[in-house]
Amino acid sequence: MIDHLFVGTDHYMYFTVSWDPDTRHLRTEQSYQDQADKTSRDSQTEDRCLVDPAGKYMALLLYDGIVTIVPLSQKGRRKVLGDVKTLGDPVPARISDLFVRSAAFLYPQSDGEAAKMAFLYEDNHQKVCLSVRQLEYTAGGSGDPGSADLENVLGSRSDLELGASHLLPVSGPAYGLIVLGETAIIYVHNIDGAIMSKDLAEATQYVAWTAIDNQRWLLADEYGKLYLLMLFIGDRDEVTGWKLDIVGETSRASVLVYLDEGLVFVGSHQGDSQVVKIQEHGAEVLQSIYNIAPILDFAIMDMGNRSGEGSTNEYSSGQARIVTGSGAFQDGSLRSIRSGVGLEDQGVLGDMNHATELFSLQSSEASTAVDILVVSFVGETRIFRFQPDGEVEEQTEFKSFSLSEATLNATNLPGCRLLQVTGTTARLIDSENGMVMSEWYPPSGQTITAASASDQSLAVSVSGLEAVTLDLRNELRILSRRHFPEEGQIACIHVPHPALGICIAGFWQSAAVAILKLDTLETVHKIFVGDDAVSVPRSILVARILKEQKPILFIAMANGEVVTYSLNPSNFNLTSKKIIVLGTEQVSFKALTKSGGLHNVFATCEHPSLIYGFEGRIVYSAVTAEKASCICSFDSEAYPGAIAIATPEDVRIALVDTERTTHVQPLLLGKTVRRIAYSTKLKAFGIGTIHRSIRQSTEVVRSHFKIVDEVMFKELDSYELNEEELVESVMRADIREDDGKLLERFVVGTAYLDDDHDESIRGRIIVFAVTTERTLKAITELPVKGACRALGAINGNIVAALVKTVVIYSIENSRLIKQATYRTSTAPISLQVHPPTSQIAIADLMKSASILTYTPPSASSPNPILVETGRHSQTAWSTAVAHVGEDTWLESDAEGNLMVLKQNLAGVTDMDKRRLEIECELNLGEMVNRIRSFTVDTDPKNPAAVTPKAFMATVEGSIYLFGLITPAYMDLLMRLQAAVAPLVVSLGNVPFNKYRAYRSQVREAEEPWRFVDGELVEAFLDLQEGLQEEVVGALGDVGENVGGIERVRELVEGLRRLH
């Protein structure tokens, strides 16, 4: 039997999907058009989908007072048990029960019995009531959807406790209903009569449940406890009592699903989802599935900044490390997130500073895997032998290897031979007896500066002036030698493996790369890859990355660029030139062998990357190793599939992923991390936390401001706020104090919860210094009349968003002094300062965004001035705002929309110049909690298609990258999106324009406006080549002008590398 999954969206689109085992993809089975009812009020609780135990109906509770009934029927005339049922036309049925807390279909006691539904609801007098209604459905015909009626009330009760929250239908033999409350559990057998109630030992709030069988249920409460509820059934099939036991603690459950054999899935929105096994002694967590939702705040800890980079337009979020404040209460945590290829350390050899090269060897022909690691330094070579159990021993001598100088190359050769190349010699060594079989020396007074070998040949550079090729099959006989007066000194040399009969050399002065015949060193092809003193080749590698495609020639330049060509093995022609920027330092390549003669390429520089094939394309992905200087493959018996990696401080063994994934490093704090700020100078985070506990059945909430170390997230110091005081905002800023110097400070804004507090004081602003001992010291504080929702810094002063007011404070005589104020429309919810223009963007709770300009005191104007210079006049329930370009701002709202606003400074009237106009809009579908903007250096002479500008974090746990499209590429990408959209089949066949169109309570658009969905455009790469040609053809002259399908493919690949 194939199960169908019913899916509903917040745009009121509904469809069913099934799993296709052949294609291993979800397949849409049925889809419905928009089920939205413009005249009805959305449900005040939550949308629900219920299925009749008899398999006849499905009920949707989407609006107050309306239950949408969807009949379930089987296709064909013959009804077979287990056949998949199809959905009929939905029919609305009205009920008088409005504020529905829970609902359930009751189990039928006999075949043919009419379906019954129970509703737990709150009436107009705030009493909690229970009603049972009989469903009367009449099938339609000839286009008539039929009718449904729930007016027949079989029974009702209005004496339930106020904390009742869930209904659990009970199947035979008992046939009843369980009502879960905060202080008691009630069993209802007859809705008009018999009930059985039993108080709980301790009050709690249940949030989820799942049935094990007809007598046992698993319950989860708000505080992460998991309970087992068991009914006792008497001889007459009546319920005689029940027992409730705590079986363990889990994440706070949003849903429970009982799998089988004691296994239960705990789906959590505010913590990690888990698979739990119920055992006699309690619950054991077998698996945790990372979840970073909801993201309340985040900080960009490291952008992989390329200091001194100057002009470059390459960027990869794999270089960015983001730390989020995720989860809530007992599931609250800090999460370090990085997208890239992961490295998992297996062991550290020890402190070995500045290793220059690594090589792995098999000590003898009998070895089944590598067991020798050669570590080369500037003036010596060290050898380490690995035992099968992982034990490591350093060798003081090894098979005639020269250990008193640096090793340039070391490898195993066929015929039980080893090769070692140093600055003074090239040696062939018998791997069995360790004797030197043959040796070659460079001319007197000269040294070997570079070497590369295949199984058959060795190519070396002698003092950078001469290339020499040697025959490894014939005792290092010289095949050829050549000087290159035109090209200049040799910078690097490479012999492809497997052998192609060529070697490739890169040159300093000419910045040329030449393909040379191995036996004669005759030039086959020569290309020039650089045009200035720093654009010279420094490392070369030939590797086959993709099946059934030509090998790729990788050329690393001294300025961090990587130039690639497709190499034809038959005539050695080079085609399909591409240039990628990986960093600012020279890149070094090492090939990592895969199956089928393919390789991944590890590129080491200040931002290491793994180059690999994925779905027919070459992917460059950042590696989580931050300080890798050189690596080599180390597929040993103790560490299969591992690599050896050297950093400036040590050498370690690690496992490297084969492709990019999202890496999450969690630190569970057991409290909500509401706000977070990062100090690069202190290498620490400032976090505002909220801790919830239960004392004598009363919920107690306390808030703290803490500083934690950036590496281990170890708590360094903590400051406890007052009772009923919550942290609202945290920032790190350089604040000007009495002596006029800018000093780094953490600033915390708070709010009081209790209504009994002094009405004139509703919050505080506290300024902290961090001492040399890394402890907190409160410099000053100021009680304020409104909650401090957001903070910023401008010109060394503090910008505080209070209720209805934005205030700028300075610190004078260790006191916060008000400098200027501005009154907002309703309540400021977020702000961002743009220091270069002294502008402050305010996101208002209801009235969208406004722009303030701050003018500091001057000789002509002794008082500071804060005035509104821009406003977006439309209604929007704002959540965040950020500066993303010149006079351009990105705003998000509570309905999941994004808007790019631009100030019309070229307007005719003053009103026109103050107006913020919508340049772009799109429905993201998730509420954004925080936007953090950043700056990426760009090359004005060669601008990228998209320049990243900000990260956005959402309630649903997503992190999005926002970028601005360069005007020259806007038309191309918009046309590309329009051409790709009809070819990408979505689940439920939801049209792209409808899915991404701006949507709010005020207005609905038909399509997104001047916004490009990166995920959709990148789907171009997943299309068959014929469809890709069709898409590019639909672009018309724009596609031809950009360079056709190859250039479009290259452009989209560049966009994919952004994230």
mmCIF file of N, CA and C in Angstrom, residues 719-793:
data_model
loop_
_atom_site.group_PDB
_atom_site.id
_atom_site.type_symbol
_atom_site.label_atom_id
_atom_site.label_comp_id
_atom_site.label_asym_id
_atom_site.label_seq_id
_atom_site.Cartn_x
_atom_site.Cartn_y
_atom_site.Cartn_z
ATOM 1 N N TYR A 719 25.360 38.677 34.411
ATOM 2 C CA TYR A 719 24.728 39.761 35.166
ATOM 3 C C TYR A 719 23.232 39.475 35.209
ATOM 4 N N GLU A 720 22.675 39.307 36.423
ATOM 5 C CA GLU A 720 21.261 38.972 36.569
ATOM 6 C C GLU A 720 20.419 40.244 36.602
ATOM 7 N N LEU A 721 19.363 40.269 35.788
ATOM 8 C CA LEU A 721 18.445 41.399 35.793
ATOM 9 C C LEU A 721 17.468 41.262 36.946
ATOM 10 N N ASN A 722 16.681 42.308 37.168
ATOM 11 C CA ASN A 722 15.722 42.317 38.265
ATOM 12 C C ASN A 722 14.591 41.328 38.002
ATOM 13 N N GLU A 723 13.829 41.031 39.042
ATOM 14 C CA GLU A 723 12.655 40.175 38.876
ATOM 15 C C GLU A 723 11.664 40.838 37.924
ATOM 16 N N GLU A 724 11.021 39.998 37.096
ATOM 17 C CA GLU A 724 10.036 40.468 36.119
ATOM 18 C C GLU A 724 10.643 41.410 35.085
ATOM 19 N N GLU A 725 11.970 41.369 34.938
ATOM 20 C CA GLU A 725 12.627 42.203 33.930
ATOM 21 C C GLU A 725 13.228 41.281 32.867
ATOM 22 N N LEU A 726 12.925 41.551 31.607
ATOM 23 C CA LEU A 726 13.398 40.730 30.504
ATOM 24 C C LEU A 726 14.335 41.525 29.611
ATOM 25 N N VAL A 727 15.333 40.834 29.081
ATOM 26 C CA VAL A 727 16.223 41.473 28.114
ATOM 27 C C VAL A 727 15.473 41.634 26.795
ATOM 28 N N GLU A 728 15.558 42.815 26.203
ATOM 29 C CA GLU A 728 14.874 43.106 24.940
ATOM 30 C C GLU A 728 15.858 43.324 23.790
ATOM 31 N N SER A 729 17.023 43.886 24.093
ATOM 32 C CA SER A 729 17.977 44.204 23.033
ATOM 33 C C SER A 729 19.389 44.197 23.599
ATOM 34 N N VAL A 730 20.342 43.850 22.742
ATOM 35 C CA VAL A 730 21.758 43.814 23.108
ATOM 36 C C VAL A 730 22.561 44.305 21.908
ATOM 37 N N MET A 731 23.569 45.107 22.145
ATOM 38 C CA MET A 731 24.471 45.482 21.059
ATOM 39 C C MET A 731 25.885 45.655 21.591
ATOM 40 N N ARG A 732 26.854 45.498 20.683
ATOM 41 C CA ARG A 732 28.241 45.843 20.947
ATOM 42 C C ARG A 732 28.557 47.073 20.121
ATOM 43 N N ALA A 733 29.148 48.067 20.736
ATOM 44 C CA ALA A 733 29.401 49.309 20.012
ATOM 45 C C ALA A 733 30.579 50.045 20.630
ATOM 46 N N ASP A 734 31.161 50.923 19.825
ATOM 47 C CA ASP A 734 32.199 51.833 20.318
ATOM 48 C C ASP A 734 31.512 53.116 20.775
ATOM 49 N N ILE A 735 31.533 53.355 22.081
ATOM 50 C CA ILE A 735 30.813 54.472 22.692
ATOM 51 C C ILE A 735 31.821 55.517 23.160
ATOM 52 N N ARG A 736 31.498 56.780 22.898
ATOM 53 C CA ARG A 736 32.371 57.874 23.344
ATOM 54 C C ARG A 736 32.013 58.222 24.785
ATOM 55 N N GLU A 737 33.020 58.186 25.660
ATOM 56 C CA GLU A 737 32.772 58.488 27.069
ATOM 57 C C GLU A 737 33.414 59.822 27.442
ATOM 58 N N ASP A 738 33.597 60.059 28.723
ATOM 59 C CA ASP A 738 33.967 61.398 29.215
ATOM 60 C C ASP A 738 35.249 61.932 28.592
ATOM 61 N N ASP A 739 36.259 61.081 28.402
ATOM 62 C CA ASP A 739 37.534 61.568 27.885
ATOM 63 C C ASP A 739 37.526 61.745 26.367
ATOM 64 N N GLY A 740 36.384 61.497 25.747
ATOM 65 C CA GLY A 740 36.271 61.682 24.303
ATOM 66 C C GLY A 740 36.725 60.498 23.486
ATOM 67 N N LYS A 741 37.282 59.463 24.131
ATOM 68 C CA LYS A 741 37.746 58.289 23.405
ATOM 69 C C LYS A 741 36.593 57.329 23.144
ATOM 70 N N LEU A 742 36.689 56.624 22.016
ATOM 71 C CA LEU A 742 35.713 55.585 21.707
ATOM 72 C C LEU A 742 36.158 54.291 22.377
ATOM 73 N N LEU A 743 35.291 53.744 23.236
ATOM 74 C CA LEU A 743 35.600 52.522 23.966
ATOM 75 C C LEU A 743 34.548 51.464 23.652
ATOM 76 N N GLU A 744 35.022 50.213 23.535
ATOM 77 C CA GLU A 744 34.090 49.134 23.226
ATOM 78 C C GLU A 744 33.225 48.818 24.434
ATOM 79 N N ARG A 745 31.916 48.774 24.209
ATOM 80 C CA ARG A 745 30.967 48.508 25.281
ATOM 81 C C ARG A 745 29.851 47.590 24.780
ATOM 82 N N PHE A 746 29.279 46.850 25.714
ATOM 83 C CA PHE A 746 28.021 46.152 25.467
ATOM 84 C C PHE A 746 26.901 46.977 26.082
ATOM 85 N N VAL A 747 25.808 47.144 25.330
ATOM 86 C CA VAL A 747 24.660 47.904 25.818
ATOM 87 C C VAL A 747 23.448 46.979 25.800
ATOM 88 N N VAL A 748 22.685 46.995 26.898
ATOM 89 C CA VAL A 748 21.532 46.102 27.057
ATOM 90 C C VAL A 748 20.287 46.939 27.307
ATOM 91 N N GLY A 749 19.230 46.644 26.564
ATOM 92 C CA GLY A 749 17.929 47.269 26.785
ATOM 93 C C GLY A 749 16.956 46.262 27.357
ATOM 94 N N THR A 750 16.138 46.671 28.329
ATOM 95 C CA THR A 750 15.245 45.730 29.013
ATOM 96 C C THR A 750 13.813 46.255 29.044
ATOM 97 N N ALA A 751 12.918 45.397 29.526
ATOM 98 C CA ALA A 751 11.511 45.762 29.734
ATOM 99 C C ALA A 751 10.992 45.020 30.954
ATOM 100 N N TYR A 752 10.073 45.656 31.693
ATOM 101 C CA TYR A 752 9.454 45.016 32.860
ATOM 102 C C TYR A 752 8.142 44.363 32.448
ATOM 103 N N LEU A 753 7.910 43.159 32.992
ATOM 104 C CA LEU A 753 6.701 42.409 32.668
ATOM 105 C C LEU A 753 5.505 42.786 33.528
ATOM 106 N N ASP A 754 5.737 42.986 34.822
ATOM 107 C CA ASP A 754 4.621 43.149 35.747
ATOM 108 C C ASP A 754 3.961 44.517 35.579
ATOM 109 N N ASP A 755 2.632 44.498 35.664
ATOM 110 C CA ASP A 755 1.861 45.736 35.564
ATOM 111 C C ASP A 755 1.874 46.515 36.866
ATOM 112 N N ASP A 756 2.316 45.877 37.956
ATOM 113 C CA ASP A 756 2.332 46.552 39.252
ATOM 114 C C ASP A 756 3.548 47.453 39.416
ATOM 115 N N HIS A 757 4.481 47.351 38.487
ATOM 116 C CA HIS A 757 5.704 48.146 38.601
ATOM 117 C C HIS A 757 5.385 49.622 38.410
ATOM 118 N N ASP A 758 6.259 50.447 38.910
ATOM 119 C CA ASP A 758 6.130 51.898 38.773
ATOM 120 C C ASP A 758 5.868 52.250 37.310
ATOM 121 N N GLU A 759 4.719 52.909 37.038
ATOM 122 C CA GLU A 759 4.339 53.215 35.669
ATOM 123 C C GLU A 759 5.345 54.106 34.970
ATOM 124 N N SER A 760 6.119 54.886 35.724
ATOM 125 C CA SER A 760 7.087 55.780 35.098
ATOM 126 C C SER A 760 8.346 55.045 34.672
ATOM 127 N N ILE A 761 8.514 53.802 35.114
ATOM 128 C CA ILE A 761 9.696 53.018 34.748
ATOM 129 C C ILE A 761 9.221 51.694 34.138
ATOM 130 N N ARG A 762 9.459 51.535 32.842
ATOM 131 C CA ARG A 762 9.030 50.315 32.164
ATOM 132 C C ARG A 762 10.210 49.525 31.598
ATOM 133 N N GLY A 763 11.425 50.005 31.828
ATOM 134 C CA GLY A 763 12.596 49.298 31.333
ATOM 135 C C GLY A 763 13.871 50.010 31.751
ATOM 136 N N ARG A 764 14.998 49.466 31.329
ATOM 137 C CA ARG A 764 16.290 50.083 31.631
ATOM 138 C C ARG A 764 17.206 49.988 30.425
ATOM 139 N N ILE A 765 18.184 50.897 30.367
ATOM 140 C CA ILE A 765 19.318 50.812 29.451
ATOM 141 C C ILE A 765 20.566 50.699 30.321
ATOM 142 N N ILE A 766 21.324 49.610 30.126
ATOM 143 C CA ILE A 766 22.512 49.355 30.957
ATOM 144 C C ILE A 766 23.724 49.262 30.052
ATOM 145 N N VAL A 767 24.787 49.965 30.406
ATOM 146 C CA VAL A 767 26.034 49.949 29.639
ATOM 147 C C VAL A 767 27.080 49.158 30.417
ATOM 148 N N PHE A 768 27.682 48.161 29.748
ATOM 149 C CA PHE A 768 28.671 47.288 30.388
ATOM 150 C C PHE A 768 30.034 47.462 29.730
ATOM 151 N N ALA A 769 31.060 47.404 30.572
ATOM 152 C CA ALA A 769 32.434 47.263 30.101
ATOM 153 C C ALA A 769 32.892 45.849 30.430
ATOM 154 N N VAL A 770 33.836 45.336 29.636
ATOM 155 C CA VAL A 770 34.427 44.028 29.914
ATOM 156 C C VAL A 770 35.859 44.269 30.376
ATOM 157 N N THR A 771 36.164 43.818 31.560
ATOM 158 C CA THR A 771 37.480 44.065 32.156
ATOM 159 C C THR A 771 38.544 43.186 31.518
ATOM 160 N N THR A 772 39.788 43.442 31.891
ATOM 161 C CA THR A 772 40.893 42.629 31.368
ATOM 162 C C THR A 772 40.788 41.179 31.835
ATOM 163 N N GLU A 773 40.082 40.956 32.959
ATOM 164 C CA GLU A 773 39.856 39.588 33.438
ATOM 165 C C GLU A 773 38.656 38.950 32.755
ATOM 166 N N ARG A 774 38.085 39.660 31.759
ATOM 167 C CA ARG A 774 36.928 39.199 30.985
ATOM 168 C C ARG A 774 35.709 39.001 31.886
ATOM 169 N N THR A 775 35.475 39.985 32.743
ATOM 170 C CA THR A 775 34.273 40.026 33.566
ATOM 171 C C THR A 775 33.489 41.277 33.225
ATOM 172 N N LEU A 776 32.197 41.272 33.581
ATOM 173 C CA LEU A 776 31.323 42.394 33.276
ATOM 174 C C LEU A 776 31.367 43.444 34.378
ATOM 175 N N LYS A 777 31.349 44.697 33.955
ATOM 176 C CA LYS A 777 31.289 45.809 34.894
ATOM 177 C C LYS A 777 30.264 46.809 34.380
ATOM 178 N N ALA A 778 29.208 47.043 35.175
ATOM 179 C CA ALA A 778 28.177 47.996 34.775
ATOM 180 C C ALA A 778 28.714 49.418 34.913
ATOM 181 N N ILE A 779 28.803 50.134 33.782
ATOM 182 C CA ILE A 779 29.323 51.502 33.783
ATOM 183 C C ILE A 779 28.248 52.493 34.225
ATOM 184 N N THR A 780 27.053 52.330 33.644
ATOM 185 C CA THR A 780 25.947 53.217 33.985
ATOM 186 C C THR A 780 24.653 52.556 33.566
ATOM 187 N N GLU A 781 23.562 53.051 34.101
ATOM 188 C CA GLU A 781 22.247 52.564 33.693
ATOM 189 C C GLU A 781 21.245 53.706 33.776
ATOM 190 N N LEU A 782 20.148 53.554 33.041
ATOM 191 C CA LEU A 782 19.125 54.592 33.005
ATOM 192 C C LEU A 782 17.749 53.953 32.964
ATOM 193 N N PRO A 783 16.896 54.209 33.969
ATOM 194 C CA PRO A 783 15.499 53.750 33.878
ATOM 195 C C PRO A 783 14.774 54.540 32.790
ATOM 196 N N VAL A 784 13.956 53.870 31.992
ATOM 197 C CA VAL A 784 13.225 54.535 30.912
ATOM 198 C C VAL A 784 11.737 54.215 31.029
ATOM 199 N N LYS A 785 10.924 55.045 30.405
ATOM 200 C CA LYS A 785 9.470 54.923 30.528
ATOM 201 C C LYS A 785 8.864 53.919 29.564
ATOM 202 N N GLY A 786 9.657 53.393 28.667
ATOM 203 C CA GLY A 786 9.141 52.403 27.733
ATOM 204 C C GLY A 786 10.134 51.274 27.556
ATOM 205 N N ALA A 787 9.630 50.132 27.142
ATOM 206 C CA ALA A 787 10.520 48.999 26.870
ATOM 207 C C ALA A 787 11.504 49.375 25.764
ATOM 208 N N CYS A 788 12.764 49.012 25.945
ATOM 209 C CA CYS A 788 13.814 49.327 24.970
ATOM 210 C C CYS A 788 13.890 48.185 23.967
ATOM 211 N N ARG A 789 13.189 48.331 22.846
ATOM 212 C CA ARG A 789 13.040 47.245 21.881
ATOM 213 C C ARG A 789 14.269 47.027 21.009
ATOM 214 N N ALA A 790 15.023 48.085 20.715
ATOM 215 C CA ALA A 790 16.163 47.947 19.808
ATOM 216 C C ALA A 790 17.209 48.989 20.159
ATOM 217 N N LEU A 791 18.462 48.696 19.776
ATOM 218 C CA LEU A 791 19.572 49.583 20.076
ATOM 219 C C LEU A 791 20.458 49.749 18.846
ATOM 220 N N GLY A 792 21.118 50.910 18.780
ATOM 221 C CA GLY A 792 22.093 51.172 17.730
ATOM 222 C C GLY A 792 23.101 52.173 18.237
ATOM 223 N N ALA A 793 24.118 52.442 17.427
ATOM 224 C CA ALA A 793 25.135 53.413 17.812
ATOM 225 C C ALA A 793 25.421 54.328 16.630
#
